[in-house]
PDB file of C-alpha atoms in Angstrom:
ATOM      1  CA  MET A  30      61.149 -36.887 -96.009  1.00 53.00           C
ATOM      2  CA  SER A  31      63.539 -36.070 -98.853  1.00 66.00           C
ATOM      3  CA  GLU A  32      66.158 -33.347 -98.619  1.00 78.00           C
ATOM      4  CA  PRO A  33      65.050 -29.896 -99.857  1.00 88.00           C
ATOM      5  CA  LEU A  34      65.874 -29.200-103.490  1.00 91.00           C
ATOM      6  CA  ILE A  35      66.376 -25.551-102.516  1.00 94.00           C
ATOM      7  CA  LEU A  36      67.781 -24.667 -99.104  1.00 95.00           C
ATOM      8  CA  ALA A  37      68.691 -21.218 -97.770  1.00 96.00           C
ATOM      9  CA  ARG A  38      69.875 -20.330 -94.280  1.00 97.00           C
ATOM     10  CA  GLY A  39      70.562 -16.745 -93.272  1.00 97.00           C
ATOM     11  CA  LEU A  40      70.731 -15.794 -96.972  1.00 97.00           C
ATOM     12  CA  GLU A  41      71.726 -12.193 -97.652  1.00 97.00           C
ATOM     13  CA  LYS A  42      72.429 -10.102-100.725  1.00 97.00           C
ATOM     14  CA  ARG A  43      73.852  -6.610-100.425  1.00 96.00           C
ATOM     15  CA  PHE A  44      74.421  -3.993-103.079  1.00 95.00           C
ATOM     16  CA  GLY A  45      76.670  -1.517-101.324  1.00 94.00           C
ATOM     17  CA  ALA A  46      74.746  -0.290 -98.301  1.00 92.00           C
ATOM     18  CA  VAL A  47      71.458  -1.726 -99.598  1.00 93.00           C
ATOM     19  CA  ARG A  48      70.395  -5.129 -98.217  1.00 94.00           C
ATOM     20  CA  ALA A  49      68.173  -6.568-100.943  1.00 96.00           C
ATOM     21  CA  ILE A  50      67.752  -9.923 -99.154  1.00 97.00           C
ATOM     22  CA  ARG A  51      67.957 -10.014 -95.351  1.00 96.00           C
ATOM     23  CA  GLY A  52      68.624 -13.217 -93.396  1.00 95.00           C
ATOM     24  CA  LEU A  53      66.274 -15.403 -95.429  1.00 96.00           C
ATOM     25  CA  ASP A  54      65.581 -19.023 -94.412  1.00 96.00           C
ATOM     26  CA  LEU A  55      63.866 -21.121 -97.070  1.00 95.00           C
ATOM     27  CA  GLU A  56      63.184 -24.767 -97.942  1.00 95.00           C
ATOM     28  CA  VAL A  57      61.576 -25.946-101.191  1.00 94.00           C
ATOM     29  CA  ARG A  58      61.154 -29.676-101.782  1.00 91.00           C
ATOM     30  CA  ALA A  59      61.123 -31.505-105.086  1.00 90.00           C
ATOM     31  CA  GLY A  60      57.843 -31.338-106.968  1.00 89.00           C
ATOM     32  CA  SER A  61      56.474 -28.361-105.048  1.00 91.00           C
ATOM     33  CA  THR A  62      55.609 -24.844-106.193  1.00 92.00           C
ATOM     34  CA  LEU A  63      56.739 -21.756-104.292  1.00 94.00           C
ATOM     35  CA  ALA A  64      55.137 -18.396-105.082  1.00 94.00           C
ATOM     36  CA  VAL A  65      57.196 -15.352-104.101  1.00 96.00           C
ATOM     37  CA  ILE A  66      55.058 -12.264-103.633  1.00 95.00           C
ATOM     38  CA  GLY A  67      55.721  -8.737-102.440  1.00 94.00           C
ATOM     39  CA  PRO A  68      55.698  -5.099-103.568  1.00 93.00           C
ATOM     40  CA  ASN A  69      58.137  -3.626-106.073  1.00 92.00           C
ATOM     41  CA  GLY A  70      61.646  -3.543-104.652  1.00 92.00           C
ATOM     42  CA  ALA A  71      60.925  -6.301-102.127  1.00 94.00           C
ATOM     43  CA  GLY A  72      63.729  -8.533-103.423  1.00 95.00           C
ATOM     44  CA  LYS A  73      61.775 -11.030-105.542  1.00 95.00           C
ATOM     45  CA  SER A  74      63.925 -10.722-108.669  1.00 94.00           C
ATOM     46  CA  THR A  75      67.111 -10.666-106.592  1.00 96.00           C
ATOM     47  CA  LEU A  76      66.093 -13.933-104.954  1.00 97.00           C
ATOM     48  CA  LEU A  77      65.523 -15.595-108.327  1.00 96.00           C
ATOM     49  CA  ARG A  78      68.900 -14.386-109.555  1.00 94.00           C
ATOM     50  CA  LEU A  79      70.506 -15.910-106.467  1.00 95.00           C
ATOM     51  CA  LEU A  80      68.717 -19.216-107.041  1.00 94.00           C
ATOM     52  CA  SER A  81      69.745 -19.264-110.708  1.00 91.00           C
ATOM     53  CA  GLY A  82      73.395 -18.550-109.954  1.00 89.00           C
ATOM     54  CA  LEU A  83      73.426 -15.256-111.868  1.00 90.00           C
ATOM     55  CA  THR A  84      74.560 -13.490-108.708  1.00 92.00           C
ATOM     56  CA  ARG A  85      76.313 -14.687-105.557  1.00 93.00           C
ATOM     57  CA  PRO A  86      75.101 -14.385-101.965  1.00 95.00           C
ATOM     58  CA  SER A  87      76.773 -11.812 -99.730  1.00 97.00           C
ATOM     59  CA  ALA A  88      76.286 -14.063 -96.690  1.00 96.00           C
ATOM     60  CA  GLY A  89      74.527 -17.199 -95.557  1.00 96.00           C
ATOM     61  CA  VAL A  90      74.104 -20.675 -97.032  1.00 95.00           C
ATOM     62  CA  LEU A  91      72.399 -21.469-100.343  1.00 94.00           C
ATOM     63  CA  ARG A  92      72.066 -24.907-101.935  1.00 92.00           C
ATOM     64  CA  VAL A  93      70.136 -25.408-105.157  1.00 93.00           C
ATOM     65  CA  GLY A  94      69.589 -28.721-106.964  1.00 89.00           C
ATOM     66  CA  ARG A  95      70.967 -32.205-106.535  1.00 83.00           C
ATOM     67  CA  GLY A  96      74.451 -31.565-107.894  1.00 68.00           C
ATOM     68  CA  GLY A  97      75.988 -29.938-104.843  1.00 58.00           C
ATOM     69  CA  GLY A  98      75.172 -26.362-105.801  1.00 59.00           C
ATOM     70  CA  ASP A  99      78.109 -25.606-108.131  1.00 63.00           C
ATOM     71  CA  ARG A 100      77.331 -23.401-111.105  1.00 66.00           C
ATOM     72  CA  ARG A 101      77.821 -26.106-113.736  1.00 67.00           C
ATOM     73  CA  SER A 102      75.353 -28.519-112.161  1.00 68.00           C
ATOM     74  CA  ARG A 103      72.925 -25.669-111.459  1.00 74.00           C
ATOM     75  CA  ARG A 104      72.985 -24.736-115.130  1.00 74.00           C
ATOM     76  CA  ARG A 105      71.806 -28.247-116.018  1.00 81.00           C
ATOM     77  CA  GLU A 106      69.100 -28.402-113.368  1.00 90.00           C
ATOM     78  CA  VAL A 107      67.698 -24.867-113.397  1.00 92.00           C
ATOM     79  CA  GLY A 108      65.739 -22.954-116.019  1.00 92.00           C
ATOM     80  CA  LEU A 109      65.063 -19.221-115.726  1.00 92.00           C
ATOM     81  CA  ILE A 110      62.329 -17.141-117.322  1.00 92.00           C
ATOM     82  CA  ALA A 111      63.130 -13.566-116.331  1.00 88.00           C
ATOM     83  CA  HIS A 112      62.506  -9.931-117.278  1.00 80.00           C
ATOM     84  CA  SER A 113      65.567 -10.203-119.497  1.00 82.00           C
ATOM     85  CA  SER A 114      64.709 -12.591-122.323  1.00 79.00           C
ATOM     86  CA  PHE A 115      68.301 -13.815-122.871  1.00 89.00           C
ATOM     87  CA  LEU A 116      67.450 -13.883-126.573  1.00 95.00           C
ATOM     88  CA  TYR A 117      69.819 -12.833-129.353  1.00 96.00           C
ATOM     89  CA  PRO A 118      67.932 -10.278-131.484  1.00 96.00           C
ATOM     90  CA  ALA A 119      70.010 -10.980-134.617  1.00 97.00           C
ATOM     91  CA  LEU A 120      69.130 -14.702-134.525  1.00 97.00           C
ATOM     92  CA  THR A 121      65.833 -16.189-135.623  1.00 98.00           C
ATOM     93  CA  ALA A 122      63.460 -17.710-133.102  1.00 97.00           C
ATOM     94  CA  ARG A 123      64.527 -21.209-134.168  1.00 98.00           C
ATOM     95  CA  GLU A 124      68.228 -20.330-134.040  1.00 98.00           C
ATOM     96  CA  ASN A 125      67.835 -18.952-130.509  1.00 97.00           C
ATOM     97  CA  LEU A 126      66.298 -22.202-129.296  1.00 98.00           C
ATOM     98  CA  ILE A 127      68.805 -24.419-131.100  1.00 98.00           C
ATOM     99  CA  LEU A 128      71.665 -22.425-129.577  1.00 97.00           C
ATOM    100  CA  ALA A 129      70.172 -22.679-126.086  1.00 96.00           C
ATOM    101  CA  ALA A 130      69.605 -26.420-126.552  1.00 96.00           C
ATOM    102  CA  ARG A 131      73.216 -26.944-127.604  1.00 95.00           C
ATOM    103  CA  LEU A 132      74.530 -24.931-124.664  1.00 92.00           C
ATOM    104  CA  HIS A 133      72.585 -27.214-122.329  1.00 92.00           C
ATOM    105  CA  GLY A 134      73.677 -30.406-124.074  1.00 91.00           C
ATOM    106  CA  VAL A 135      70.185 -31.309-125.298  1.00 95.00           C
ATOM    107  CA  ALA A 136      70.002 -34.252-127.678  1.00 94.00           C
ATOM    108  CA  ASN A 137      68.580 -33.351-131.108  1.00 96.00           C
ATOM    109  CA  PRO A 138      68.546 -29.557-130.606  1.00 97.00           C
ATOM    110  CA  ALA A 139      66.634 -28.849-133.831  1.00 97.00           C
ATOM    111  CA  GLU A 140      63.841 -31.274-132.950  1.00 97.00           C
ATOM    112  CA  ARG A 141      63.561 -29.820-129.464  1.00 97.00           C
ATOM    113  CA  ALA A 142      63.431 -26.294-130.883  1.00 97.00           C
ATOM    114  CA  ASP A 143      60.677 -27.198-133.343  1.00 97.00           C
ATOM    115  CA  ALA A 144      58.600 -28.887-130.622  1.00 96.00           C
ATOM    116  CA  LEU A 145      58.802 -25.825-128.370  1.00 96.00           C
ATOM    117  CA  LEU A 146      58.021 -23.429-131.207  1.00 97.00           C
ATOM    118  CA  GLU A 147      54.887 -25.424-131.951  1.00 95.00           C
ATOM    119  CA  GLU A 148      53.946 -25.541-128.277  1.00 92.00           C
ATOM    120  CA  GLN A 149      54.233 -21.744-128.019  1.00 93.00           C
ATOM    121  CA  GLU A 150      52.428 -21.265-131.369  1.00 93.00           C
ATOM    122  CA  LEU A 151      55.499 -19.638-132.903  1.00 96.00           C
ATOM    123  CA  SER A 152      56.132 -22.102-135.746  1.00 96.00           C
ATOM    124  CA  GLN A 153      54.949 -19.628-138.381  1.00 97.00           C
ATOM    125  CA  VAL A 154      57.535 -17.050-137.270  1.00 97.00           C
ATOM    126  CA  ALA A 155      60.352 -19.523-136.578  1.00 97.00           C
ATOM    127  CA  GLU A 156      62.599 -17.979-139.249  1.00 97.00           C
ATOM    128  CA  ARG A 157      61.996 -14.376-138.188  1.00 97.00           C
ATOM    129  CA  LYS A 158      64.672 -12.587-136.182  1.00 97.00           C
ATOM    130  CA  ALA A 159      63.814 -12.274-132.513  1.00 96.00           C
ATOM    131  CA  GLY A 160      64.694  -8.567-132.517  1.00 95.00           C
ATOM    132  CA  GLY A 161      61.519  -7.856-134.504  1.00 95.00           C
ATOM    133  CA  PHE A 162      59.172  -9.673-132.138  1.00 95.00           C
ATOM    134  CA  SER A 163      56.421  -8.000-130.135  1.00 93.00           C
ATOM    135  CA  ARG A 164      56.552  -8.049-126.330  1.00 91.00           C
ATOM    136  CA  GLY A 165      54.183 -11.000-126.157  1.00 91.00           C
ATOM    137  CA  MET A 166      55.996 -13.011-128.827  1.00 94.00           C
ATOM    138  CA  SER A 167      59.352 -12.357-127.145  1.00 94.00           C
ATOM    139  CA  GLN A 168      57.906 -13.559-123.851  1.00 92.00           C
ATOM    140  CA  ARG A 169      56.622 -16.769-125.436  1.00 92.00           C
ATOM    141  CA  LEU A 170      60.013 -17.390-127.033  1.00 95.00           C
ATOM    142  CA  SER A 171      61.698 -16.688-123.703  1.00 94.00           C
ATOM    143  CA  ILE A 172      59.422 -19.259-122.065  1.00 93.00           C
ATOM    144  CA  ALA A 173      60.440 -21.798-124.703  1.00 94.00           C
ATOM    145  CA  ARG A 174      64.096 -20.997-124.064  1.00 95.00           C
ATOM    146  CA  GLY A 175      63.685 -21.529-120.324  1.00 93.00           C
ATOM    147  CA  LEU A 176      62.112 -24.935-120.948  1.00 93.00           C
ATOM    148  CA  VAL A 177      64.539 -26.091-123.640  1.00 95.00           C
ATOM    149  CA  HIS A 178      66.471 -28.512-121.380  1.00 94.00           C
ATOM    150  CA  ASP A 179      63.421 -29.626-119.364  1.00 92.00           C
ATOM    151  CA  PRO A 180      64.918 -28.346-116.079  1.00 92.00           C
ATOM    152  CA  GLU A 181      64.025 -29.950-112.773  1.00 92.00           C
ATOM    153  CA  ILE A 182      63.794 -26.490-111.204  1.00 93.00           C
ATOM    154  CA  LEU A 183      62.058 -23.710-113.131  1.00 94.00           C
ATOM    155  CA  LEU A 184      62.341 -20.095-111.920  1.00 96.00           C
ATOM    156  CA  LEU A 185      59.771 -17.658-113.299  1.00 94.00           C
ATOM    157  CA  ASP A 186      59.890 -13.894-112.784  1.00 94.00           C
ATOM    158  CA  GLU A 187      56.492 -12.390-113.685  1.00 91.00           C
ATOM    159  CA  PRO A 188      56.105 -14.894-116.557  1.00 88.00           C
ATOM    160  CA  PHE A 189      52.539 -13.849-117.422  1.00 87.00           C
ATOM    161  CA  SER A 190      53.572 -10.247-118.131  1.00 85.00           C
ATOM    162  CA  GLY A 191      52.961  -9.317-121.759  1.00 83.00           C
ATOM    163  CA  LEU A 192      50.985 -12.454-122.596  1.00 86.00           C
ATOM    164  CA  ASP A 193      47.502 -12.369-124.090  1.00 88.00           C
ATOM    165  CA  PRO A 194      44.749 -14.407-122.383  1.00 89.00           C
ATOM    166  CA  ARG A 195      45.272 -17.420-124.666  1.00 88.00           C
ATOM    167  CA  ALA A 196      49.023 -17.528-123.983  1.00 86.00           C
ATOM    168  CA  THR A 197      48.417 -16.960-120.273  1.00 87.00           C
ATOM    169  CA  SER A 198      46.080 -19.953-120.103  1.00 87.00           C
ATOM    170  CA  ARG A 199      48.534 -22.074-122.079  1.00 85.00           C
ATOM    171  CA  LEU A 200      51.392 -21.212-119.726  1.00 86.00           C
ATOM    172  CA  ALA A 201      49.285 -21.907-116.614  1.00 85.00           C
ATOM    173  CA  GLU A 202      48.346 -25.280-118.096  1.00 84.00           C
ATOM    174  CA  ARG A 203      51.984 -26.024-118.908  1.00 82.00           C
ATOM    175  CA  LEU A 204      53.041 -25.203-115.349  1.00 84.00           C
ATOM    176  CA  GLY A 205      50.336 -27.484-114.016  1.00 82.00           C
ATOM    177  CA  GLU A 206      51.669 -30.290-116.211  1.00 81.00           C
ATOM    178  CA  ARG A 207      55.165 -29.796-114.817  1.00 79.00           C
ATOM    179  CA  ARG A 208      53.861 -30.246-111.294  1.00 73.00           C
ATOM    180  CA  THR A 209      52.413 -33.641-112.217  1.00 70.00           C
ATOM    181  CA  VAL A 210      55.876 -34.877-113.288  1.00 74.00           C
ATOM    182  CA  GLN A 211      57.517 -33.693-110.061  1.00 78.00           C
ATOM    183  CA  ARG A 212      59.185 -30.574-111.427  1.00 88.00           C
ATOM    184  CA  THR A 213      59.860 -27.785-108.924  1.00 93.00           C
ATOM    185  CA  LEU A 214      58.619 -24.259-109.633  1.00 94.00           C
ATOM    186  CA  VAL A 215      59.526 -20.915-108.058  1.00 96.00           C
ATOM    187  CA  LEU A 216      57.195 -18.186-109.296  1.00 94.00           C
ATOM    188  CA  ALA A 217      57.703 -14.491-108.512  1.00 95.00           C
ATOM    189  CA  THR A 218      54.468 -12.677-109.203  1.00 93.00           C
ATOM    190  CA  HIS A 219      52.212  -9.739-108.347  1.00 90.00           C
ATOM    191  CA  ASP A 220      49.194 -11.866-109.303  1.00 89.00           C
ATOM    192  CA  LEU A 221      47.925 -13.033-105.909  1.00 91.00           C
ATOM    193  CA  ALA A 222      45.084 -15.058-107.415  1.00 89.00           C
ATOM    194  CA  ARG A 223      47.550 -16.969-109.590  1.00 87.00           C
ATOM    195  CA  ALA A 224      49.828 -17.477-106.581  1.00 89.00           C
ATOM    196  CA  ALA A 225      46.972 -18.921-104.518  1.00 88.00           C
ATOM    197  CA  GLU A 226      45.964 -21.162-107.425  1.00 86.00           C
ATOM    198  CA  LEU A 227      49.383 -22.614-108.271  1.00 86.00           C
ATOM    199  CA  ALA A 228      51.494 -22.599-105.123  1.00 89.00           C
ATOM    200  CA  ASP A 229      51.999 -25.173-102.382  1.00 88.00           C
ATOM    201  CA  GLN A 230      53.831 -22.567-100.293  1.00 90.00           C
ATOM    202  CA  ILE A 231      53.991 -18.789-100.455  1.00 93.00           C
ATOM    203  CA  LEU A 232      56.877 -16.518 -99.486  1.00 95.00           C
ATOM    204  CA  LEU A 233      56.004 -12.876 -98.822  1.00 95.00           C
ATOM    205  CA  LEU A 234      58.980 -10.544 -99.056  1.00 95.00           C
ATOM    206  CA  VAL A 235      58.890  -6.986 -97.712  1.00 94.00           C
ATOM    207  CA  ARG A 236      62.115  -4.969 -97.966  1.00 92.00           C
ATOM    208  CA  GLY A 237      64.079  -8.182 -98.414  1.00 93.00           C
ATOM    209  CA  GLU A 238      62.686  -9.932 -95.338  1.00 94.00           C
ATOM    210  CA  SER A 239      60.280 -12.842 -95.103  1.00 93.00           C
ATOM    211  CA  VAL A 240      56.938 -11.958 -93.512  1.00 91.00           C
ATOM    212  CA  ALA A 241      54.936 -14.791 -91.973  1.00 84.00           C
ATOM    213  CA  LEU A 242      51.574 -15.681 -93.501  1.00 82.00           C
ATOM    214  CA  PRO A 243      48.834 -17.875 -92.020  1.00 74.00           C
ATOM    215  CA  ALA A 244      49.027 -21.609 -92.754  1.00 66.00           C
ATOM    216  CA  ARG A 245      48.313 -22.642 -96.330  1.00 60.00           C
ATOM    217  CA  GLU A 246      45.298 -24.725 -95.324  1.00 50.00           C
ATOM    218  CA  GLY A 247      42.075 -22.979 -96.210  1.00 50.00           C
ATOM    219  CA  ARG A 248      43.767 -19.984 -97.831  1.00 65.00           C
ATOM    220  CA  ASP A 249      42.061 -18.570-100.915  1.00 81.00           C
ATOM    221  CA  ALA A 250      42.873 -15.621-103.151  1.00 85.00           C
ATOM    222  CA  ALA A 251      40.719 -13.197-101.147  1.00 88.00           C
ATOM    223  CA  ALA A 252      42.286 -14.237 -97.844  1.00 87.00           C
ATOM    224  CA  LEU A 253      45.772 -14.013 -99.336  1.00 89.00           C
ATOM    225  CA  GLU A 254      45.089 -10.512-100.626  1.00 89.00           C
ATOM    226  CA  ARG A 255      43.817  -9.453 -97.195  1.00 89.00           C
ATOM    227  CA  HIS A 256      46.904 -10.788 -95.428  1.00 88.00           C
ATOM    228  CA  TYR A 257      49.125  -9.235 -98.102  1.00 90.00           C
ATOM    229  CA  ARG A 258      47.577  -5.788 -97.613  1.00 90.00           C
ATOM    230  CA  GLU A 259      47.946  -6.048 -93.849  1.00 88.00           C
ATOM    231  CA  ALA A 260      51.623  -7.016 -94.147  1.00 86.00           C
ATOM    232  CA  VAL A 261      52.569  -4.523 -96.837  1.00 86.00           C
ATOM    233  CA  GLY A 262      50.432  -1.676 -95.605  1.00 75.00           C
TER     234      GLY A 262
END
């Protein structure tokens, strides 16, 4: 069996006296999808920030990607779609994507930007400044930005938030396509039905700690919700 693409042992993140992540052990292999679920304040977003390299662990071991885990290699291998869009409001949608493509060393940045704008149905507003976008349009542009360098590992923090049903279906389809080409997904979500549908493994966090769930085999959305309610209270 191949080495895990994401490996954590005794992972901790503290903010002063607050332990946001507590002694977490985790393995995610290439081509698999991990759904991270839990109530507000459970540590889901903190975990994704640790995996992306935006913040450093307070203790424990964390390895992400094939490049040895340093920040430069992680930047090439990891894409992040987060609550913060990382968009520049004074730049147009197209300019935002071209800039992101250049930062990641993508060949033909303009062509890549145009392809993603079309995919997200934003071509007609490509020359509008991102600062004037609606919540849903900003989210779609943020999704395009996270995909601009076709990362092997894609981290998604509540990616369906703010999307209309059409955009939600399109994103779910896109994520399914990435699984078929052996891309690795980590999805933090409150949508238990979506987690049950997309994930190969599920991590339930409560107050920064992993809570065991029954084996994946035979689990459906209703069963997952029942186990979630029992664990969270």
